[in-house]
Coordinates of C-alpha atoms and ligand atoms in Angstrom, one line a residue:
Chain X
X1 CA 0.0 0.0 0.0
X2 CA 2.2 2.8 -1.1
X3 CA 2.6 4.9 -4.1
X4 CA 6.1 3.8 -4.9
X5 CA 6.8 3.7 -8.6
X6 CA 8.1 0.3 -9.4
X7 CA 11.7 0.3 -10.4
X8 CA 12.0 -3.0 -12.3
X9 CA 15.8 -2.4 -12.6
X10 CA 16.2 -2.7 -8.8
X11 CA 17.1 -5.9 -7.2
X12 CA 14.8 -7.4 -4.5
X13 CA 16.9 -6.3 -1.7
X14 CA 17.0 -2.7 -2.9
X15 CA 13.3 -2.8 -3.5
X16 CA 12.6 -4.0 0.0
X17 CA 15.0 -1.3 1.3
X18 CA 13.1 1.3 -0.6
X19 CA 10.0 0.3 1.5
X20 CA 11.8 0.8 4.8
X21 CA 9.8 3.9 5.9
X22 CA 6.6 2.4 4.8
X23 CA 7.2 -0.7 6.9
X24 CA 8.4 1.4 9.9
X25 CA 5.4 3.6 9.7
X26 CA 3.0 0.7 9.7
X27 CA 4.8 -0.9 12.6
X28 CA 4.6 2.3 14.6
X29 CA 0.9 2.8 13.8
X30 CA -0.1 -0.7 14.6
X31 CA 2.3 -1.0 17.5
X32 CA 0.8 2.0 19.2
X33 CA -2.7 0.6 18.7
X34 CA -1.5 -2.7 20.1
X35 CA 0.0 -1.2 23.2
X36 CA -3.3 0.6 24.0
X37 CA -5.3 -2.5 23.2
X38 CA -3.1 -4.9 25.1
X39 CA -3.2 -2.7 28.2
X40 CA -6.9 -2.3 28.1
X41 CA -7.9 -5.9 27.3
X42 CA -5.0 -8.2 28.1
X43 CA -3.8 -6.4 31.2
X44 CA -0.3 -5.7 29.9
X45 CA 1.7 -4.4 32.8
X46 CA 5.2 -3.1 33.4
X47 CA 5.0 -4.1 37.1
X48 CA 2.2 -5.4 39.3
X49 CA -0.8 -3.1 39.0
X50 CA 1.1 -0.7 36.8
X51 CA -0.5 -0.9 33.3
X52 CA 1.7 -0.4 30.3
X53 CA -0.2 2.3 28.4
X54 CA -3.7 3.3 29.6
X55 CA -6.1 5.6 27.9
X56 CA -6.0 6.5 24.2
X57 CA -4.6 9.1 21.9
X58 CA -6.7 11.8 23.6
X59 CA -4.9 11.2 26.9
X60 CA -2.9 8.4 28.2
X61 CA -0.4 7.4 30.8
X62 CA 2.7 5.3 30.1
X63 CA 3.9 2.9 32.8
X64 CA 2.0 4.9 35.4
X65 CA 4.6 7.6 35.1
X66 CA 4.5 9.6 31.9
X67 CA 1.2 11.4 31.3
X68 CA 0.4 12.3 27.7
X69 CA -2.4 14.2 26.2
X70 CA -3.5 15.6 22.9
X71 CA -2.7 19.3 23.0
X72 CA -5.4 20.1 20.4
X73 CA -8.0 18.3 22.5
X74 CA -6.7 20.0 25.7
X75 CA -6.9 23.4 23.9
X76 CA -10.5 22.8 22.9
X77 CA -11.4 21.8 26.4
X78 CA -9.7 24.9 27.8
X79 CA -11.6 27.1 25.3
X80 CA -14.8 25.3 26.3
X81 CA -14.3 26.9 29.7
X82 CA -13.0 24.1 31.8
X83 CA -10.0 24.6 34.1
X84 CA -7.8 21.7 33.3
X85 CA -6.2 19.6 35.9
X86 CA -2.5 19.6 36.1
X87 CA -2.0 16.1 34.9
X88 CA -3.5 16.7 31.5
X89 CA -1.7 20.0 31.1
X90 CA 1.6 18.3 31.8
X91 CA 0.7 15.5 29.4
X92 CA -0.2 18.0 26.6
X93 CA 3.0 19.9 27.1
X94 CA 5.1 16.7 26.9
X95 CA 3.4 15.6 23.6
X96 CA 3.6 19.2 22.3
X97 CA 7.3 19.3 23.1
X98 CA 7.9 16.0 21.3
X99 CA 6.2 17.0 18.1
X100 CA 7.8 20.5 18.2
X101 CA 11.1 18.6 18.0
X102 CA 10.3 15.9 15.4
X103 CA 7.7 17.9 13.4
X104 CA 4.0 18.1 14.1
X105 CA 2.7 16.0 11.3
X106 CA 4.9 13.2 12.3
X107 CA 1.7 12.4 14.2
X108 CA -0.1 12.0 10.9
X109 CA 2.3 9.6 9.2
X110 CA 3.5 7.6 12.2
X111 CA 0.7 7.6 14.8
X112 CA -2.7 8.5 13.5
X113 CA -4.9 5.4 12.9
X114 CA -6.9 7.2 10.2
X115 CA -3.8 7.5 8.1
X116 CA -4.0 3.7 7.6
X117 CA -7.4 4.2 5.9
X118 CA -6.6 7.3 3.9
X119 CA -3.3 5.7 2.6
X120 CA -5.3 2.6 1.5
X121 CA -7.9 4.8 -0.2
X122 CA -5.1 6.7 -2.0
X123 CA -3.4 3.5 -3.1
X124 CA -6.6 2.2 -4.5
X125 CA -7.3 5.5 -6.2
X126 CA -4.0 5.4 -7.9
X127 CA -4.5 1.7 -8.9
X128 CA -7.8 2.4 -10.5
X129 CA -6.9 5.9 -11.8
X130 CA -10.0 7.5 -10.2
X131 CA -10.3 11.2 -11.2
X132 CA -11.1 13.9 -8.7
X133 CA -14.7 15.0 -8.5
X134 CA -14.3 18.3 -6.8
X135 CA -11.5 20.6 -5.9
X136 CA -11.1 22.9 -3.0
X137 CA -8.2 24.5 -1.3
X138 CA -5.8 22.6 0.9
X139 CA -6.1 25.6 3.2
X140 CA -9.7 24.6 4.0
X141 CA -8.2 22.6 6.9
X142 CA -7.0 25.8 8.6
X143 CA -10.6 27.2 8.5
X144 CA -11.8 23.9 10.0
X145 CA -9.1 24.3 12.7
X146 CA -10.2 27.8 13.5
X147 CA -13.9 26.7 13.5
X148 CA -13.1 24.0 16.0
X149 CA -11.7 26.5 18.4
X150 CA -14.4 29.1 17.9
X151 CA -17.2 26.5 18.2
X152 CA -15.6 25.0 21.3
X153 CA -15.8 28.5 22.9
X154 CA -19.4 29.1 21.7
X155 CA -20.8 25.6 22.5
X156 CA -19.0 24.8 25.7
X157 CA -17.8 21.4 24.5
X158 CA -14.7 20.4 22.7
X159 CA -16.1 20.9 19.2
X160 CA -13.8 18.6 17.2
X161 CA -13.4 16.0 19.8
X162 CA -17.2 15.5 19.8
X163 CA -17.3 14.7 16.1
X164 CA -13.8 13.6 15.4
X165 CA -13.7 10.5 13.2
X166 CA -10.1 10.0 14.4
X167 CA -11.2 9.8 18.0
X168 CA -14.2 7.7 17.2
X169 CA -12.3 5.1 15.2
X170 CA -9.4 5.0 17.7
X171 CA -11.7 4.7 20.8
X172 CA -13.8 2.0 19.2
X173 CA -10.7 0.0 18.3
X174 CA -9.7 0.1 22.0
X175 CA -13.0 0.2 23.9
X176 CA -15.5 -1.6 21.7
X177 CA -17.3 -1.1 18.5
X178 CA -20.1 1.4 17.6
X179 CA -21.1 3.5 14.7
X180 CA -17.7 5.3 14.6
X181 CA -16.6 3.0 11.8
X182 CA -19.2 4.7 9.6
X183 CA -17.3 7.9 9.9
X184 CA -14.1 6.0 9.0
X185 CA -15.9 4.5 6.0
X186 CA -17.1 7.9 4.9
X187 CA -13.6 9.2 5.0
X188 CA -12.4 6.2 3.0
X189 CA -15.0 6.7 0.3
X190 CA -14.5 10.5 0.2
X191 CA -10.7 10.0 -0.3
X192 CA -11.3 7.2 -2.8
X193 CA -14.0 8.6 -5.0
X194 CA -14.3 12.3 -4.5
X195 CA -11.0 14.0 -3.6
X196 CA -7.5 12.7 -3.6
X197 CA -6.0 13.2 -0.1
X198 CA -9.4 14.7 0.7
X199 CA -9.5 14.3 4.4
X200 CA -5.9 14.4 5.6
X201 CA -4.8 16.9 3.0
X202 CA -7.8 19.3 2.9
X203 CA -10.1 19.0 5.9
X204 CA -8.6 17.4 9.0
X205 CA -8.2 20.1 11.7
X206 CA -5.9 17.9 13.7
X207 CA -3.6 17.6 10.8
X208 CA -3.8 21.4 10.4
X209 CA -3.0 21.9 14.0
X210 CA 0.1 19.7 13.7
X211 CA 1.1 21.5 10.5
X212 CA 1.2 24.7 12.5
X213 CA 3.1 23.1 15.4
X214 CA 6.7 22.5 14.6
X215 CA 6.6 24.6 11.5
X216 CA 9.6 26.4 12.7
X217 CA 11.1 24.2 15.3
X218 CA 11.1 20.7 13.7
X219 CA 14.6 19.3 13.9
X220 CA 14.0 16.2 11.7
X221 CA 13.4 17.3 8.1
X222 CA 13.9 16.1 4.6
X223 CA 17.1 17.6 3.2
X224 CA 17.2 18.7 -0.4
X225 CA 20.3 18.6 -2.4
X226 CA 19.9 21.0 -5.3
X227 CA 23.2 20.0 -7.0
X228 CA 22.0 16.5 -7.8
X229 CA 18.2 17.1 -8.3
X230 CA 17.3 16.7 -12.0
X231 CA 13.7 18.1 -11.5
X232 CA 12.2 14.8 -12.5
X233 CA 9.3 15.3 -10.2
X234 CA 9.1 11.7 -8.9
X235 CA 9.0 12.9 -5.3
X236 CA 6.0 15.2 -5.8
X237 CA 4.2 12.3 -7.5
X238 CA 4.3 10.2 -4.3
X239 CA 4.0 13.0 -1.7
X240 CA 0.6 13.3 -0.1
X241 CA 1.3 17.0 0.2
X242 CA 3.0 17.7 -3.1
X243 CA 2.9 21.5 -2.6
X244 CA 5.7 21.1 0.1
X245 CA 8.0 19.9 -2.6
X246 CA 8.0 23.1 -4.6
X247 CA 11.5 22.7 -6.0
X248 CA 12.1 26.4 -6.5
X249 CA 11.6 27.1 -2.8
X250 CA 13.5 24.0 -1.9
X251 CA 16.5 25.3 -3.8
X252 CA 16.4 28.4 -1.7
X253 CA 15.9 26.8 1.7
X254 CA 17.7 23.5 1.2
X255 CA 15.1 21.3 2.9
X256 CA 11.4 20.6 3.1
X257 CA 10.5 23.5 5.3
X258 CA 6.7 23.3 5.3
X259 CA 4.9 22.2 8.4
X260 CA 2.6 20.2 6.1
X261 CA 5.3 17.6 5.5
X262 CA 4.6 14.6 7.7
X263 CA 8.1 13.1 7.5
X264 CA 6.4 10.1 6.0
X265 CA 9.5 9.2 4.0
X266 CA 7.8 8.4 0.7
X267 CA 9.9 10.8 -1.2
X268 CA 13.3 9.9 0.0
X269 CA 13.5 6.4 -1.4
X270 CA 11.9 7.2 -4.8
X271 CA 14.3 10.0 -5.7
X272 CA 16.5 8.4 -8.3
X273 CA 19.4 10.8 -7.6
X274 CA 19.2 10.5 -3.8
X275 CA 18.7 14.2 -3.5
X276 CA 16.2 13.9 -0.7
X277 CA 17.3 12.5 2.7
X278 CA 16.2 12.7 6.2
X279 CA 18.5 14.8 8.3
X280 CA 18.6 16.9 11.5
X281 CA 18.1 20.5 10.8
X282 CA 21.5 21.8 12.1
X283 CA 23.2 19.1 10.0
X284 CA 21.2 20.2 7.0
X285 CA 22.6 23.7 7.1
X286 CA 26.2 22.4 7.4
X287 CA 25.7 19.9 4.7
X288 CA 24.2 22.4 2.3
X289 CA 26.9 25.0 3.0
X290 CA 29.5 22.4 2.2
X291 CA 27.8 21.2 -1.0
X292 CA 27.3 24.6 -2.3
X293 CA 30.8 25.6 -1.5
X294 CA 32.0 22.7 -3.6
X295 CA 29.7 23.6 -6.4
X296 CA 31.0 27.1 -6.5
X297 CA 34.6 25.9 -6.7
X298 CA 33.9 23.5 -9.6
Chain M
X1 CA -10.8 47.5 -17.3
X2 CA -13.3 44.8 -18.2
X3 CA -10.8 42.2 -17.1
X4 CA -10.4 43.7 -13.7
X5 CA -14.2 43.9 -13.3
X6 CA -14.7 40.2 -14.0
X7 CA -11.9 39.1 -11.8
X8 CA -13.3 41.3 -9.0
X9 CA -16.7 39.8 -9.6
X10 CA -15.2 36.4 -9.5
X11 CA -13.5 37.2 -6.3
X12 CA -16.8 38.5 -4.7
X13 CA -18.7 35.4 -5.9
X14 CA -16.0 33.2 -4.5
X15 CA -16.0 35.1 -1.3
X16 CA -19.8 34.8 -1.0
X17 CA -19.6 31.1 -1.8
X18 CA -16.9 30.5 0.7
X19 CA -18.7 32.4 3.4
X20 CA -22.0 30.7 2.9
X21 CA -20.3 27.3 2.8
X22 CA -18.5 28.1 6.0
X23 CA -21.7 29.3 7.6
X24 CA -23.7 26.2 6.6
X25 CA -20.9 24.0 7.8
X26 CA -20.6 25.8 11.0
X27 CA -24.4 25.6 11.7
X28 CA -24.5 21.9 10.9
X29 CA -21.5 21.3 13.1
X30 CA -23.1 23.3 16.0
X31 CA -26.3 21.4 15.5
X32 CA -24.5 18.1 15.7
X33 CA -22.8 19.2 18.9
X34 CA -26.1 20.3 20.4
X35 CA -27.7 17.0 19.5
X36 CA -24.8 15.0 21.0
X37 CA -24.6 17.0 24.2
X38 CA -28.4 16.7 24.6
X39 CA -28.3 12.9 24.3
X40 CA -27.4 12.8 27.9
X41 CA -30.4 12.6 30.3
X42 CA -30.0 8.9 31.1
X43 CA -26.2 8.8 31.4
X44 CA -25.0 7.5 34.7
X45 CA -21.5 8.8 35.3
X46 CA -18.6 7.3 37.3
X47 CA -18.2 8.5 40.9
X48 CA -17.2 12.1 41.4
X49 CA -18.3 13.2 37.9
X50 CA -18.9 16.9 37.6
X51 CA -22.4 18.1 36.9
X52 CA -23.4 17.0 33.4
X53 CA -22.7 20.2 31.5
X54 CA -19.2 20.6 33.1
X55 CA -18.5 17.0 32.7
X56 CA -19.2 17.1 29.0
X57 CA -16.9 20.1 28.7
X58 CA -14.1 18.5 30.7
X59 CA -14.0 14.8 29.8
X60 CA -11.3 14.2 27.1
X61 CA -12.8 10.8 26.4
X62 CA -9.6 9.0 27.2
X63 CA -11.1 6.0 28.9
X64 CA -8.5 5.8 31.7
X65 CA -11.3 5.6 34.2
X66 CA -12.7 2.6 32.2
X67 CA -9.4 0.8 32.4
X68 CA -8.8 1.6 36.0
X69 CA -12.1 0.1 37.2
X70 CA -11.4 -3.4 38.6
X71 CA -15.0 -4.6 38.0
X72 CA -15.3 -3.4 34.3
X73 CA -18.2 -1.3 35.4
X74 CA -17.5 1.6 33.0
X75 CA -17.8 1.9 29.3
X76 CA -17.0 4.6 26.8
X77 CA -20.1 5.4 24.8
X78 CA -19.7 4.4 21.2
X79 CA -20.9 6.6 18.4
X80 CA -24.6 6.5 17.6
X81 CA -25.8 5.5 21.1
X82 CA -28.1 7.4 23.4
X83 CA -25.1 8.6 25.5
X84 CA -22.8 11.5 24.5
X85 CA -20.1 10.0 22.3
X86 CA -17.0 8.7 23.9
X87 CA -17.9 9.6 27.5
X88 CA -17.8 7.0 30.3
X89 CA -21.0 5.7 31.8
X90 CA -22.3 2.5 33.4
X91 CA -25.3 0.3 33.2
X92 CA -26.0 -0.9 36.7
X93 CA -28.2 -3.8 35.7
X94 CA -25.1 -5.2 33.9
X95 CA -22.4 -4.2 36.2
X96 CA -22.9 -1.7 39.1
X97 CA -20.3 0.4 40.7
X98 CA -19.0 -1.5 43.8
X99 CA -17.9 1.7 45.5
X100 CA -14.2 1.0 45.8
X101 CA -13.0 2.9 48.9
X102 CA -9.8 4.1 47.0
X103 CA -11.9 5.3 44.0
X104 CA -9.4 4.2 41.3
X105 CA -11.6 5.5 38.4
X106 CA -11.5 9.0 39.8
X107 CA -7.8 8.8 40.5
X108 CA -7.1 7.8 36.9
X109 CA -8.9 10.8 35.4
X110 CA -6.4 13.3 34.1
X111 CA -8.8 16.1 33.4
X112 CA -10.7 16.5 36.6
X113 CA -14.0 15.5 34.9
X114 CA -14.1 13.0 37.8
X115 CA -13.5 15.5 40.5
X116 CA -10.7 14.8 43.0
X117 CA -12.8 16.6 45.6
X118 CA -14.6 13.4 46.2
X119 CA -12.8 12.0 49.2
X120 CA -15.2 9.4 50.5
X121 CA -16.8 7.1 47.9
X122 CA -20.0 7.1 50.0
X123 CA -20.4 10.7 49.3
X124 CA -20.6 10.0 45.5
X125 CA -24.0 10.7 43.9
X126 CA -24.0 8.9 40.5
X127 CA -27.8 8.8 40.5
X128 CA -30.7 7.9 42.7
X129 CA -32.4 4.6 43.2
X130 CA -36.1 4.7 42.4
X131 CA -38.5 2.0 43.3
X132 CA -41.4 1.0 41.0
X133 CA -43.8 0.2 43.9
X134 CA -46.2 -1.5 41.5
X135 CA -43.6 -4.2 40.6
X136 CA -41.4 -4.4 43.7
X137 CA -41.9 -7.8 45.3
X138 CA -41.7 -6.3 48.8
X139 CA -44.4 -3.8 47.9
X140 CA -46.5 -6.8 46.7
X141 CA -46.2 -8.3 50.1
X142 CA -43.4 -10.9 49.6
X143 CA -40.4 -10.9 51.9
X144 CA -37.9 -10.0 49.2
X145 CA -35.9 -7.1 50.6
X146 CA -32.9 -8.1 48.5
X147 CA -32.1 -4.5 47.6
X148 CA -32.0 -3.6 51.2
X149 CA -29.8 -6.5 52.1
X150 CA -27.3 -5.8 49.2
X151 CA -27.1 -2.1 49.6
X152 CA -23.6 -1.1 50.9
X153 CA -25.3 1.7 52.8
X154 CA -28.3 -0.3 54.1
X155 CA -30.1 1.4 56.9
X156 CA -29.1 4.8 55.5
X157 CA -29.7 4.6 51.7
X158 CA -32.4 2.0 51.9
X159 CA -34.5 1.4 55.0
X160 CA -37.3 -1.1 55.4
X161 CA -40.5 0.4 56.6
X162 CA -43.6 -1.4 57.8
X163 CA -46.6 -0.9 55.7
X164 CA -50.2 -2.1 56.4
X165 CA -51.4 -5.0 54.3
X166 CA -54.8 -5.2 52.9
X167 CA -55.6 -8.8 53.3
X168 CA -53.7 -9.7 56.4
X169 CA -52.8 -8.3 59.7
X170 CA -49.1 -8.8 59.1
X171 CA -47.3 -5.7 58.1
X172 CA -45.4 -5.6 54.8
X173 CA -41.8 -4.6 54.9
X174 CA -41.2 -2.2 52.1
X175 CA -37.9 -0.7 51.0
X176 CA -37.6 3.1 50.9
X177 CA -34.7 5.0 49.4
X178 CA -33.2 8.1 51.0
X179 CA -31.6 10.5 48.6
X180 CA -29.3 11.9 51.3
X181 CA -27.4 8.7 51.5
X182 CA -28.0 6.8 48.2
X183 CA -24.9 6.9 46.1
X184 CA -26.6 5.6 42.9
X185 CA -24.1 2.7 42.8
X186 CA -26.8 0.4 41.4
X187 CA -25.9 -2.7 43.4
X188 CA -29.6 -2.8 44.3
X189 CA -30.7 -2.6 40.7
X190 CA -28.2 -5.4 39.8
X191 CA -29.6 -7.6 42.6
X192 CA -33.3 -7.0 42.1
X193 CA -34.8 -10.5 41.2
X194 CA -37.7 -9.2 39.1
X195 CA -37.5 -9.8 35.3
X196 CA -37.0 -6.1 34.8
X197 CA -35.5 -4.4 37.8
X198 CA -38.1 -2.8 40.0
X199 CA -35.5 -0.6 41.6
X200 CA -33.3 1.4 39.2
X201 CA -30.9 4.2 39.2
X202 CA -31.8 7.4 37.4
X203 CA -30.0 10.7 37.2
X204 CA -31.2 13.0 39.9
X205 CA -32.6 15.6 37.6
X206 CA -34.9 13.1 36.1
X207 CA -36.6 12.1 39.4
X208 CA -36.0 14.6 42.1
X209 CA -38.5 17.3 42.8
X210 CA -37.9 20.6 44.6
X211 CA -40.4 22.1 46.9
X212 CA -39.2 25.7 46.4
X213 CA -38.3 28.5 48.7
X214 CA -41.8 29.8 49.4
X215 CA -43.0 26.8 51.5
X216 CA -42.4 27.1 55.2
X217 CA -42.7 23.9 57.0
X218 CA -43.9 25.5 60.2
X219 CA -43.5 22.4 62.4
X220 CA -39.9 21.7 61.6
X221 CA -37.1 22.8 63.7
X222 CA -35.1 25.1 61.4
X223 CA -37.8 27.5 60.1
X224 CA -38.1 30.9 61.6
X225 CA -41.8 30.4 62.6
X226 CA -40.9 27.8 65.2
X227 CA -37.7 29.3 66.4
X228 CA -38.4 28.9 70.0
X229 CA -40.0 25.5 69.7
X230 CA -37.4 22.8 70.4
X231 CA -38.5 19.3 70.1
X232 CA -37.1 16.9 72.6
X233 CA -35.7 14.4 70.2
X234 CA -35.5 14.0 66.4
X235 CA -38.8 12.8 65.1
X236 CA -38.9 9.0 64.9
X237 CA -40.3 7.5 61.8
X238 CA -44.0 7.1 62.2
X239 CA -45.1 3.5 62.1
X240 CA -48.7 2.6 61.3
X241 CA -50.6 1.8 64.5
X242 CA -53.3 -0.6 63.5
X243 CA -51.3 -3.8 63.1
X244 CA -49.8 -4.0 66.6
X245 CA -53.1 -2.8 68.2
X246 CA -55.2 -5.5 66.8
X247 CA -52.7 -8.3 67.2
X248 CA -53.4 -9.2 70.9
X249 CA -57.0 -10.3 70.1
X250 CA -55.5 -13.5 68.5
X251 CA -52.5 -15.6 69.2
X252 CA -49.4 -14.3 67.4
X253 CA -48.9 -16.1 64.1
X254 CA -52.6 -16.6 63.5
X255 CA -54.1 -15.0 60.4
X256 CA -56.8 -15.6 57.9
X257 CA -54.9 -18.5 56.4
X258 CA -54.8 -20.6 59.6
X259 CA -57.5 -19.1 61.7
X260 CA -59.7 -21.7 63.4
X261 CA -57.2 -24.5 63.3
Ligands
SF4_1 S1 -4.5 14.7 8.7 FE1 -5.8 14.1 10.5 S2 -6.6 12.1 10.0 FE2 -4.9 12.5 8.5 S3 -3.2 11.5 9.5 FE3 -3.2 13.7 10.2 S4 -4.4 13.7 12.1 FE4 -4.8 11.8 11.1
SF4_2 S1 7.9 15.8 1.5 FE1 8.4 13.6 1.6 S2 8.3 13.2 3.8 FE2 7.3 15.1 3.5 S3 5.1 14.5 3.3 FE3 6.0 14.6 1.2 S4 6.7 12.5 0.8 FE4 6.3 12.7 3.0
SF4_3 S1 -15.7 3.2 42.4 FE1 -14.7 1.2 41.8 S2 -16.4 0.0 40.9 FE2 -17.1 2.1 41.0 S3 -16.7 2.8 38.9 FE3 -15.0 3.4 40.2 S4 -13.5 1.8 40.0 FE4 -15.5 1.0 39.2
SF4_4 S1 -10.7 9.3 32.8 FE1 -11.8 11.3 33.0 S2 -11.3 12.3 31.0 FE2 -10.9 10.2 30.8 S3 -12.8 9.3 30.0 FE3 -12.8 9.0 32.2 S4 -13.9 10.9 32.9 FE4 -13.3 11.3 30.8
SF4_5 S1 -28.0 2.6 44.5 FE1 -29.1 1.1 45.7 S2 -27.5 -0.2 46.6 FE2 -26.5 1.7 45.9 S3 -26.6 3.1 47.7 FE3 -28.4 3.5 46.5 S4 -29.9 2.2 47.4 FE4 -28.0 1.4 48.1

């Protein structure tokens, strides 16, 4: 389930290697679900009466020590007018800090359970060559994000949390089935038949929130090497947010700077020149400075 | 010039379209939220839950209370049920709350939706037990009294009162719930042997009345009218007088079933 262009010239080992981020992402996504599920249903513990990972992606506690909470949910609850207890504030700050460092939308590609569904829809869409039915701006999600916050304030409940298909699907995987899967099915069909990357790329306010978080601070980014890039455009073909691979801007900045990049690692293995690589931000600057220096000399 | 005009008109049309779309979306969304939040009247919340409106605002739907409960009492409401989505609740007829003295559900709650101000589990008020006197076996005259026996606060939350019987001189013993002590744990509802429970837990606001400020109960101690009247002892529950009065005429244990033997 990926959008990798098949390279028949590559050997099997190299082909498998090119799937490395895909495999890791699925391991991470399923692994996190499994940790929650195992703690809730099979009583997984780190010690006697200390469950491994309780709760869900909204708020959780790891090994009875480390509280975590969804900062977007916490923000909505705060705006809804509830004075939050310390534990959830600490938890939200911990999670926020983590994504500030690795890039907000790492949540999308590596954690969010809906991503499994939207990736599948996208893969099928490419398979069957389904054309888009409607177009609207990818910035719509920022309006949805703003609306979530305003409605939370007006309605006195966390507006997105109360309708979130992500929350529904995730909760129902861990705590028992309900109609939440209809919401997931709706997203699947929307992404499959109506608009490519419709939910994650255009509407989801949580994705929008994470795009804003870590926009400036993310330390893990895709480095771009303008000396080797041949402008073939293979990367943008597989990227779920192709606007972030605007090569002109990349040449100026030297890495994928947009907060909308989810560090999914689709682009890095498909680049035939190896111009795209994950790197730490400070290293990127050093690397690019060196590369450009060389180019100037030659 | 003409070009500028059309592009400006395009822009205005786009703006109008966008605005109306946003407004429609916003209204739909708000409507959905109102529907969801209104689905609540029958929800029984874990111990220490804030009043329903505050609870709805505060609960992050994490389910840590659910996992913490050793009896699997609590459930997170799935989408499409009668309970606000994703919030914890319990169904006492299936599994009641067993009133853990250390209140693990409340301790697990990270948001304070289950308020840490609850120190004594017996002070929790999850709901109120209500007896359907038409179907309660004790009210029918059988010696059931199971709810009374099972109640962790028996004698306070449920008392047995004597009640005259129509066809016999033996009094009936009927359970009576007292809202000042009933926690709404639902152990009674779970235990009730009738096909459909004759005692059930309902949220307070669905069953409790309020007499209002303007009534003065002149014969009670606290009201200003009887300030100087001090009763000797707290009023004892009134027991019906006929049964014991008439009993001496016959040997104890004789009634219409065995009279004349
Ligand atoms: S955009 Fe939203 S639904 Fe998609 S992966 Fe990110 S958080 Fe999940
Ligand atoms: S730029 Fe690369 S890592 Fe970022 S979202 Fe696109 S494909 Fe994924
Ligand atoms: S008090 Fe005990 S039994 Fe009752 S809901 Fe909480 S954890 Fe469960
Ligand atoms: S632990 Fe608290 S915030 Fe979490 S579901 Fe229970 S009541 Fe809600
Ligand atoms: S709910 Fe029933 S068992 Fe529980 S305290 Fe009230 S009367 Fe007693």
